[in-house]
mmCIF file with all atom_site columns, C-alpha atoms in Angstrom:
data_model
loop_
_atom_site.group_PDB
_atom_site.id
_atom_site.type_symbol
_atom_site.label_atom_id
_atom_site.label_alt_id
_atom_site.label_comp_id
_atom_site.label_asym_id
_atom_site.label_entity_id
_atom_site.label_seq_id
_atom_site.pdbx_PDB_ins_code
_atom_site.Cartn_x
_atom_site.Cartn_y
_atom_site.Cartn_z
_atom_site.occupancy
_atom_site.B_iso_or_equiv
_atom_site.pdbx_formal_charge
_atom_site.auth_seq_id
_atom_site.auth_comp_id
_atom_site.auth_asym_id
_atom_site.auth_atom_id
_atom_site.pdbx_PDB_model_num
ATOM 1   C CA . UNK A 1 1   ? -13.764 207.534 41.533 1.00 54.00 ? 1   UNK A CA 1
ATOM 2   C CA . UNK A 1 2   ? -16.755 208.664 43.410 1.00 61.00 ? 2   UNK A CA 1
ATOM 3   C CA . UNK A 1 3   ? -17.877 206.576 46.406 1.00 63.00 ? 3   UNK A CA 1
ATOM 4   C CA . UNK A 1 4   ? -20.992 204.543 45.659 1.00 67.00 ? 4   UNK A CA 1
ATOM 5   C CA . UNK A 1 5   ? -23.938 204.491 48.016 1.00 66.00 ? 5   UNK A CA 1
ATOM 6   C CA . UNK A 1 6   ? -24.786 201.029 49.316 1.00 69.00 ? 6   UNK A CA 1
ATOM 7   C CA . UNK A 1 7   ? -28.431 200.233 49.635 1.00 73.00 ? 7   UNK A CA 1
ATOM 8   C CA . UNK A 1 8   ? -29.639 197.501 51.997 1.00 76.00 ? 8   UNK A CA 1
ATOM 9   C CA . UNK A 1 9   ? -32.130 195.044 50.521 1.00 79.00 ? 9   UNK A CA 1
ATOM 10  C CA . UNK A 1 10  ? -35.498 195.076 52.174 1.00 82.00 ? 10  UNK A CA 1
ATOM 11  C CA . UNK A 1 11  ? -37.209 191.811 53.087 1.00 80.00 ? 11  UNK A CA 1
ATOM 12  C CA . UNK A 1 12  ? -40.539 191.352 51.357 1.00 79.00 ? 12  UNK A CA 1
ATOM 13  C CA . UNK A 1 13  ? -43.494 191.805 53.700 1.00 79.00 ? 13  UNK A CA 1
ATOM 14  C CA . UNK A 1 14  ? -45.597 188.784 54.685 1.00 75.00 ? 14  UNK A CA 1
ATOM 15  C CA . UNK A 1 15  ? -48.794 188.149 52.737 1.00 76.00 ? 15  UNK A CA 1
ATOM 16  C CA . UNK A 1 16  ? -51.969 189.401 54.387 1.00 73.00 ? 16  UNK A CA 1
ATOM 17  C CA . UNK A 1 17  ? -53.413 185.973 55.172 1.00 70.00 ? 17  UNK A CA 1
ATOM 18  C CA . UNK A 1 18  ? -50.236 184.595 56.842 1.00 63.00 ? 18  UNK A CA 1
ATOM 19  C CA . UNK A 1 19  ? -49.663 185.536 60.467 1.00 60.00 ? 19  UNK A CA 1
ATOM 20  C CA . UNK A 1 20  ? -46.313 185.286 62.179 1.00 58.00 ? 20  UNK A CA 1
ATOM 21  C CA . UNK A 1 21  ? -45.771 182.108 64.190 1.00 57.00 ? 21  UNK A CA 1
ATOM 22  C CA . UNK A 1 22  ? -44.039 183.951 67.020 1.00 58.00 ? 22  UNK A CA 1
ATOM 23  C CA . UNK A 1 23  ? -47.184 185.867 67.896 1.00 56.00 ? 23  UNK A CA 1
ATOM 24  C CA . UNK A 1 24  ? -49.251 182.655 67.977 1.00 57.00 ? 24  UNK A CA 1
ATOM 25  C CA . UNK A 1 25  ? -46.747 180.867 70.210 1.00 54.00 ? 25  UNK A CA 1
ATOM 26  C CA . UNK A 1 26  ? -46.851 183.702 72.740 1.00 61.00 ? 26  UNK A CA 1
ATOM 27  C CA . UNK A 1 27  ? -50.649 183.671 72.783 1.00 65.00 ? 27  UNK A CA 1
ATOM 28  C CA . UNK A 1 28  ? -50.843 179.883 73.370 1.00 72.00 ? 28  UNK A CA 1
ATOM 29  C CA . UNK A 1 29  ? -48.284 179.878 76.212 1.00 74.00 ? 29  UNK A CA 1
ATOM 30  C CA . UNK A 1 30  ? -49.948 179.226 79.551 1.00 79.00 ? 30  UNK A CA 1
ATOM 31  C CA . UNK A 1 31  ? -48.425 181.240 82.399 1.00 79.00 ? 31  UNK A CA 1
ATOM 32  C CA . UNK A 1 32  ? -49.046 178.387 84.854 1.00 85.00 ? 32  UNK A CA 1
ATOM 33  C CA . UNK A 1 33  ? -46.639 176.085 83.029 1.00 84.00 ? 33  UNK A CA 1
ATOM 34  C CA . UNK A 1 34  ? -43.197 177.506 82.554 1.00 84.00 ? 34  UNK A CA 1
ATOM 35  C CA . UNK A 1 35  ? -40.959 175.976 79.913 1.00 83.00 ? 35  UNK A CA 1
ATOM 36  C CA . UNK A 1 36  ? -37.852 174.254 81.250 1.00 86.00 ? 36  UNK A CA 1
ATOM 37  C CA . UNK A 1 37  ? -35.612 172.612 78.624 1.00 89.00 ? 37  UNK A CA 1
ATOM 38  C CA . UNK A 1 38  ? -34.159 169.313 79.793 1.00 89.00 ? 38  UNK A CA 1
ATOM 39  C CA . UNK A 1 39  ? -30.430 168.947 80.325 1.00 90.00 ? 39  UNK A CA 1
ATOM 40  C CA . UNK A 1 40  ? -28.892 165.518 79.821 1.00 88.00 ? 40  UNK A CA 1
ATOM 41  C CA . UNK A 1 41  ? -25.570 166.113 81.558 1.00 89.00 ? 41  UNK A CA 1
ATOM 42  C CA . UNK A 1 42  ? -24.171 163.872 84.294 1.00 90.00 ? 42  UNK A CA 1
ATOM 43  C CA . UNK A 1 43  ? -26.456 163.801 87.310 1.00 90.00 ? 43  UNK A CA 1
ATOM 44  C CA . UNK A 1 44  ? -29.255 165.624 85.530 1.00 89.00 ? 44  UNK A CA 1
ATOM 45  C CA . UNK A 1 45  ? -32.253 164.461 83.464 1.00 90.00 ? 45  UNK A CA 1
ATOM 46  C CA . UNK A 1 46  ? -32.554 160.811 82.420 1.00 91.00 ? 46  UNK A CA 1
ATOM 47  C CA . UNK A 1 47  ? -31.552 160.147 78.811 1.00 89.00 ? 47  UNK A CA 1
ATOM 48  C CA . UNK A 1 48  ? -34.430 159.283 76.442 1.00 89.00 ? 48  UNK A CA 1
ATOM 49  C CA . UNK A 1 49  ? -34.772 155.700 75.205 1.00 90.00 ? 49  UNK A CA 1
ATOM 50  C CA . UNK A 1 50  ? -32.909 155.142 71.966 1.00 90.00 ? 50  UNK A CA 1
ATOM 51  C CA . UNK A 1 51  ? -32.975 152.353 69.384 1.00 90.00 ? 51  UNK A CA 1
ATOM 52  C CA . UNK A 1 52  ? -30.025 150.175 70.409 1.00 89.00 ? 52  UNK A CA 1
ATOM 53  C CA . UNK A 1 53  ? -30.777 147.265 68.044 1.00 85.00 ? 53  UNK A CA 1
ATOM 54  C CA . UNK A 1 54  ? -27.596 148.047 66.133 1.00 86.00 ? 54  UNK A CA 1
ATOM 55  C CA . UNK A 1 55  ? -25.507 147.329 69.215 1.00 91.00 ? 55  UNK A CA 1
ATOM 56  C CA . UNK A 1 56  ? -27.232 144.071 70.166 1.00 91.00 ? 56  UNK A CA 1
ATOM 57  C CA . UNK A 1 57  ? -25.118 140.923 69.975 1.00 94.00 ? 57  UNK A CA 1
ATOM 58  C CA . UNK A 1 58  ? -27.263 139.009 67.524 1.00 93.00 ? 58  UNK A CA 1
ATOM 59  C CA . UNK A 1 59  ? -27.273 135.187 67.386 1.00 96.00 ? 59  UNK A CA 1
ATOM 60  C CA . UNK A 1 60  ? -24.637 133.596 65.168 1.00 97.00 ? 60  UNK A CA 1
ATOM 61  C CA . UNK A 1 61  ? -27.074 132.431 62.478 1.00 96.00 ? 61  UNK A CA 1
ATOM 62  C CA . UNK A 1 62  ? -28.583 135.925 62.177 1.00 95.00 ? 62  UNK A CA 1
ATOM 63  C CA . UNK A 1 63  ? -25.149 137.496 61.720 1.00 95.00 ? 63  UNK A CA 1
ATOM 64  C CA . UNK A 1 64  ? -24.240 134.852 59.140 1.00 95.00 ? 64  UNK A CA 1
ATOM 65  C CA . UNK A 1 65  ? -27.365 135.337 57.049 1.00 94.00 ? 65  UNK A CA 1
ATOM 66  C CA . UNK A 1 66  ? -26.935 139.125 57.091 1.00 94.00 ? 66  UNK A CA 1
ATOM 67  C CA . UNK A 1 67  ? -23.273 138.870 56.067 1.00 94.00 ? 67  UNK A CA 1
ATOM 68  C CA . UNK A 1 68  ? -24.199 136.390 53.339 1.00 90.00 ? 68  UNK A CA 1
ATOM 69  C CA . UNK A 1 69  ? -26.850 138.751 51.977 1.00 91.00 ? 69  UNK A CA 1
ATOM 70  C CA . UNK A 1 70  ? -24.376 141.648 51.818 1.00 93.00 ? 70  UNK A CA 1
ATOM 71  C CA . UNK A 1 71  ? -21.732 139.448 50.162 1.00 90.00 ? 71  UNK A CA 1
ATOM 72  C CA . UNK A 1 72  ? -24.190 138.328 47.510 1.00 84.00 ? 72  UNK A CA 1
ATOM 73  C CA . UNK A 1 73  ? -25.086 141.935 46.761 1.00 87.00 ? 73  UNK A CA 1
ATOM 74  C CA . UNK A 1 74  ? -21.437 142.942 46.415 1.00 91.00 ? 74  UNK A CA 1
ATOM 75  C CA . UNK A 1 75  ? -20.061 139.953 44.507 1.00 87.00 ? 75  UNK A CA 1
ATOM 76  C CA . UNK A 1 76  ? -20.679 139.181 40.872 1.00 86.00 ? 76  UNK A CA 1
ATOM 77  C CA . UNK A 1 77  ? -22.106 135.676 40.824 1.00 80.00 ? 77  UNK A CA 1
ATOM 78  C CA . UNK A 1 78  ? -21.694 133.578 37.669 1.00 84.00 ? 78  UNK A CA 1
ATOM 79  C CA . UNK A 1 79  ? -24.989 132.622 35.990 1.00 85.00 ? 79  UNK A CA 1
ATOM 80  C CA . UNK A 1 80  ? -24.399 128.900 36.529 1.00 79.00 ? 80  UNK A CA 1
ATOM 81  C CA . UNK A 1 81  ? -24.562 129.452 40.299 1.00 78.00 ? 81  UNK A CA 1
ATOM 82  C CA . UNK A 1 82  ? -27.036 132.346 40.293 1.00 80.00 ? 82  UNK A CA 1
ATOM 83  C CA . UNK A 1 83  ? -29.740 130.095 38.806 1.00 80.00 ? 83  UNK A CA 1
ATOM 84  C CA . UNK A 1 84  ? -30.013 128.385 42.181 1.00 77.00 ? 84  UNK A CA 1
ATOM 85  C CA . UNK A 1 85  ? -31.166 131.584 43.916 1.00 78.00 ? 85  UNK A CA 1
ATOM 86  C CA . UNK A 1 86  ? -34.615 131.329 42.321 1.00 82.00 ? 86  UNK A CA 1
ATOM 87  C CA . UNK A 1 87  ? -36.883 128.751 43.896 1.00 87.00 ? 87  UNK A CA 1
ATOM 88  C CA . UNK A 1 88  ? -39.867 127.023 42.320 1.00 89.00 ? 88  UNK A CA 1
ATOM 89  C CA . UNK A 1 89  ? -43.352 128.339 42.884 1.00 92.00 ? 89  UNK A CA 1
ATOM 90  C CA . UNK A 1 90  ? -45.845 126.109 44.648 1.00 94.00 ? 90  UNK A CA 1
ATOM 91  C CA . UNK A 1 91  ? -47.608 124.745 41.538 1.00 96.00 ? 91  UNK A CA 1
ATOM 92  C CA . UNK A 1 92  ? -44.364 123.774 39.809 1.00 94.00 ? 92  UNK A CA 1
ATOM 93  C CA . UNK A 1 93  ? -43.068 122.202 43.013 1.00 93.00 ? 93  UNK A CA 1
ATOM 94  C CA . UNK A 1 94  ? -46.209 120.059 43.320 1.00 95.00 ? 94  UNK A CA 1
ATOM 95  C CA . UNK A 1 95  ? -45.789 118.874 39.709 1.00 96.00 ? 95  UNK A CA 1
ATOM 96  C CA . UNK A 1 96  ? -42.132 118.107 40.391 1.00 94.00 ? 96  UNK A CA 1
ATOM 97  C CA . UNK A 1 97  ? -42.946 116.045 43.483 1.00 94.00 ? 97  UNK A CA 1
ATOM 98  C CA . UNK A 1 98  ? -45.570 114.080 41.515 1.00 95.00 ? 98  UNK A CA 1
ATOM 99  C CA . UNK A 1 99  ? -42.956 113.335 38.847 1.00 93.00 ? 99  UNK A CA 1
ATOM 100 C CA . UNK A 1 100 ? -40.397 112.272 41.441 1.00 92.00 ? 100 UNK A CA 1
ATOM 101 C CA . UNK A 1 101 ? -42.961 110.023 43.150 1.00 93.00 ? 101 UNK A CA 1
ATOM 102 C CA . UNK A 1 102 ? -43.285 108.012 39.907 1.00 92.00 ? 102 UNK A CA 1
ATOM 103 C CA . UNK A 1 103 ? -39.540 107.334 39.917 1.00 91.00 ? 103 UNK A CA 1
ATOM 104 C CA . UNK A 1 104 ? -39.182 106.661 43.635 1.00 92.00 ? 104 UNK A CA 1
ATOM 105 C CA . UNK A 1 105 ? -36.461 104.112 44.468 1.00 90.00 ? 105 UNK A CA 1
ATOM 106 C CA . UNK A 1 106 ? -37.830 100.645 45.177 1.00 88.00 ? 106 UNK A CA 1
ATOM 107 C CA . UNK A 1 107 ? -38.090 99.396  48.743 1.00 91.00 ? 107 UNK A CA 1
ATOM 108 C CA . UNK A 1 108 ? -36.272 96.312  50.026 1.00 94.00 ? 108 UNK A CA 1
ATOM 109 C CA . UNK A 1 109 ? -39.414 94.182  49.691 1.00 95.00 ? 109 UNK A CA 1
ATOM 110 C CA . UNK A 1 110 ? -40.005 95.307  46.090 1.00 90.00 ? 110 UNK A CA 1
ATOM 111 C CA . UNK A 1 111 ? -36.376 94.633  45.197 1.00 90.00 ? 111 UNK A CA 1
ATOM 112 C CA . UNK A 1 112 ? -36.532 91.188  46.777 1.00 94.00 ? 112 UNK A CA 1
ATOM 113 C CA . UNK A 1 113 ? -39.728 90.369  44.875 1.00 92.00 ? 113 UNK A CA 1
ATOM 114 C CA . UNK A 1 114 ? -38.194 91.582  41.588 1.00 88.00 ? 114 UNK A CA 1
ATOM 115 C CA . UNK A 1 115 ? -35.000 89.591  42.105 1.00 88.00 ? 115 UNK A CA 1
ATOM 116 C CA . UNK A 1 116 ? -36.872 86.392  43.056 1.00 91.00 ? 116 UNK A CA 1
ATOM 117 C CA . UNK A 1 117 ? -39.059 86.701  39.957 1.00 88.00 ? 117 UNK A CA 1
ATOM 118 C CA . UNK A 1 118 ? -35.912 87.223  37.882 1.00 86.00 ? 118 UNK A CA 1
ATOM 119 C CA . UNK A 1 119 ? -34.253 84.187  39.487 1.00 88.00 ? 119 UNK A CA 1
ATOM 120 C CA . UNK A 1 120 ? -37.322 82.047  38.713 1.00 89.00 ? 120 UNK A CA 1
ATOM 121 C CA . UNK A 1 121 ? -37.181 83.102  35.053 1.00 86.00 ? 121 UNK A CA 1
ATOM 122 C CA . UNK A 1 122 ? -33.493 82.211  34.876 1.00 86.00 ? 122 UNK A CA 1
ATOM 123 C CA . UNK A 1 123 ? -34.250 78.851  36.503 1.00 88.00 ? 123 UNK A CA 1
ATOM 124 C CA . UNK A 1 124 ? -37.026 78.293  33.943 1.00 86.00 ? 124 UNK A CA 1
ATOM 125 C CA . UNK A 1 125 ? -34.468 78.612  31.158 1.00 82.00 ? 125 UNK A CA 1
ATOM 126 C CA . UNK A 1 126 ? -34.627 82.219  29.951 1.00 77.00 ? 126 UNK A CA 1
ATOM 127 C CA . UNK A 1 127 ? -31.497 84.291  29.510 1.00 73.00 ? 127 UNK A CA 1
ATOM 128 C CA . UNK A 1 128 ? -30.525 86.661  32.309 1.00 64.00 ? 128 UNK A CA 1
ATOM 129 C CA . UNK A 1 129 ? -30.211 89.692  29.997 1.00 63.00 ? 129 UNK A CA 1
ATOM 130 C CA . UNK A 1 130 ? -33.780 89.433  28.702 1.00 60.00 ? 130 UNK A CA 1
ATOM 131 C CA . UNK A 1 131 ? -35.392 89.354  32.127 1.00 54.00 ? 131 UNK A CA 1
ATOM 132 C CA . UNK A 1 132 ? -32.982 91.845  33.741 1.00 63.00 ? 132 UNK A CA 1
ATOM 133 C CA . UNK A 1 133 ? -34.841 95.127  33.381 1.00 74.00 ? 133 UNK A CA 1
ATOM 134 C CA . UNK A 1 134 ? -33.659 97.444  36.103 1.00 77.00 ? 134 UNK A CA 1
ATOM 135 C CA . UNK A 1 135 ? -36.297 100.104 36.829 1.00 81.00 ? 135 UNK A CA 1
ATOM 136 C CA . UNK A 1 136 ? -35.548 103.788 36.237 1.00 86.00 ? 136 UNK A CA 1
ATOM 137 C CA . UNK A 1 137 ? -35.242 105.526 39.588 1.00 88.00 ? 137 UNK A CA 1
ATOM 138 C CA . UNK A 1 138 ? -34.250 108.913 40.980 1.00 91.00 ? 138 UNK A CA 1
ATOM 139 C CA . UNK A 1 139 ? -30.599 109.077 41.966 1.00 92.00 ? 139 UNK A CA 1
ATOM 140 C CA . UNK A 1 140 ? -29.677 110.810 45.206 1.00 90.00 ? 140 UNK A CA 1
ATOM 141 C CA . UNK A 1 141 ? -26.673 111.594 47.384 1.00 89.00 ? 141 UNK A CA 1
ATOM 142 C CA . UNK A 1 142 ? -24.116 114.364 46.981 1.00 87.00 ? 142 UNK A CA 1
ATOM 143 C CA . UNK A 1 143 ? -21.192 112.276 45.773 1.00 92.00 ? 143 UNK A CA 1
ATOM 144 C CA . UNK A 1 144 ? -23.306 110.139 43.424 1.00 93.00 ? 144 UNK A CA 1
ATOM 145 C CA . UNK A 1 145 ? -25.002 113.168 41.863 1.00 90.00 ? 145 UNK A CA 1
ATOM 146 C CA . UNK A 1 146 ? -21.669 114.969 41.515 1.00 90.00 ? 146 UNK A CA 1
ATOM 147 C CA . UNK A 1 147 ? -20.182 112.034 39.620 1.00 94.00 ? 147 UNK A CA 1
ATOM 148 C CA . UNK A 1 148 ? -23.283 111.851 37.362 1.00 93.00 ? 148 UNK A CA 1
ATOM 149 C CA . UNK A 1 149 ? -23.065 115.580 36.596 1.00 90.00 ? 149 UNK A CA 1
ATOM 150 C CA . UNK A 1 150 ? -19.331 115.356 35.855 1.00 93.00 ? 150 UNK A CA 1
ATOM 151 C CA . UNK A 1 151 ? -19.883 112.428 33.506 1.00 95.00 ? 151 UNK A CA 1
ATOM 152 C CA . UNK A 1 152 ? -22.783 114.375 31.885 1.00 93.00 ? 152 UNK A CA 1
ATOM 153 C CA . UNK A 1 153 ? -25.328 111.640 32.601 1.00 93.00 ? 153 UNK A CA 1
ATOM 154 C CA . UNK A 1 154 ? -27.598 113.804 34.773 1.00 91.00 ? 154 UNK A CA 1
ATOM 155 C CA . UNK A 1 155 ? -30.552 115.277 32.897 1.00 90.00 ? 155 UNK A CA 1
ATOM 156 C CA . UNK A 1 156 ? -32.233 117.126 35.762 1.00 88.00 ? 156 UNK A CA 1
ATOM 157 C CA . UNK A 1 157 ? -30.654 118.102 39.086 1.00 87.00 ? 157 UNK A CA 1
ATOM 158 C CA . UNK A 1 158 ? -32.862 119.246 41.944 1.00 87.00 ? 158 UNK A CA 1
ATOM 159 C CA . UNK A 1 159 ? -31.310 121.016 44.910 1.00 86.00 ? 159 UNK A CA 1
ATOM 160 C CA . UNK A 1 160 ? -33.097 122.005 48.103 1.00 85.00 ? 160 UNK A CA 1
ATOM 161 C CA . UNK A 1 161 ? -33.186 125.774 48.587 1.00 81.00 ? 161 UNK A CA 1
ATOM 162 C CA . UNK A 1 162 ? -31.614 125.677 52.057 1.00 79.00 ? 162 UNK A CA 1
ATOM 163 C CA . UNK A 1 163 ? -28.415 123.925 50.929 1.00 78.00 ? 163 UNK A CA 1
ATOM 164 C CA . UNK A 1 164 ? -25.405 126.129 51.548 1.00 71.00 ? 164 UNK A CA 1
ATOM 165 C CA . UNK A 1 165 ? -22.835 126.306 50.033 1.00 68.00 ? 165 UNK A CA 1
ATOM 166 C CA . UNK A 1 166 ? -24.197 125.375 46.597 1.00 67.00 ? 166 UNK A CA 1
ATOM 167 C CA . UNK A 1 167 ? -21.046 123.412 45.675 1.00 64.00 ? 167 UNK A CA 1
#
């Protein structure tokens, strides 16, 4: 076998309109200012300021809300619980509060007036069942609402968006 000649590849020349950057850097260098690279060893130049926010001891509530956000991203949440992550927009919330205001629980004075009127009717001779019309009101309280949901008597359950955990 005859030895083959190896040819070195030549680098393509630069286009005519592009000048080398090395030549420009040498032209711009001012002889009055010499370049001294900084050394950050012990006892030498001061270290530059760095972003240390990752190493800050954040308040407890900040750490909790960040951990909660990461957990929610990583866990598969069942749809029955995930529905509570969406909050109402302002217009729907206003309509909801108007609806709730109509079914506001009666005050002590209103209840007393209703019961005295009912007692007068009973004293006048009417039956207690006819005059006993208890008004429809909004139910509230965690335990009460839980029992209504379990007995399937609740038709609409409203939960504030800052309640945690949802259970």
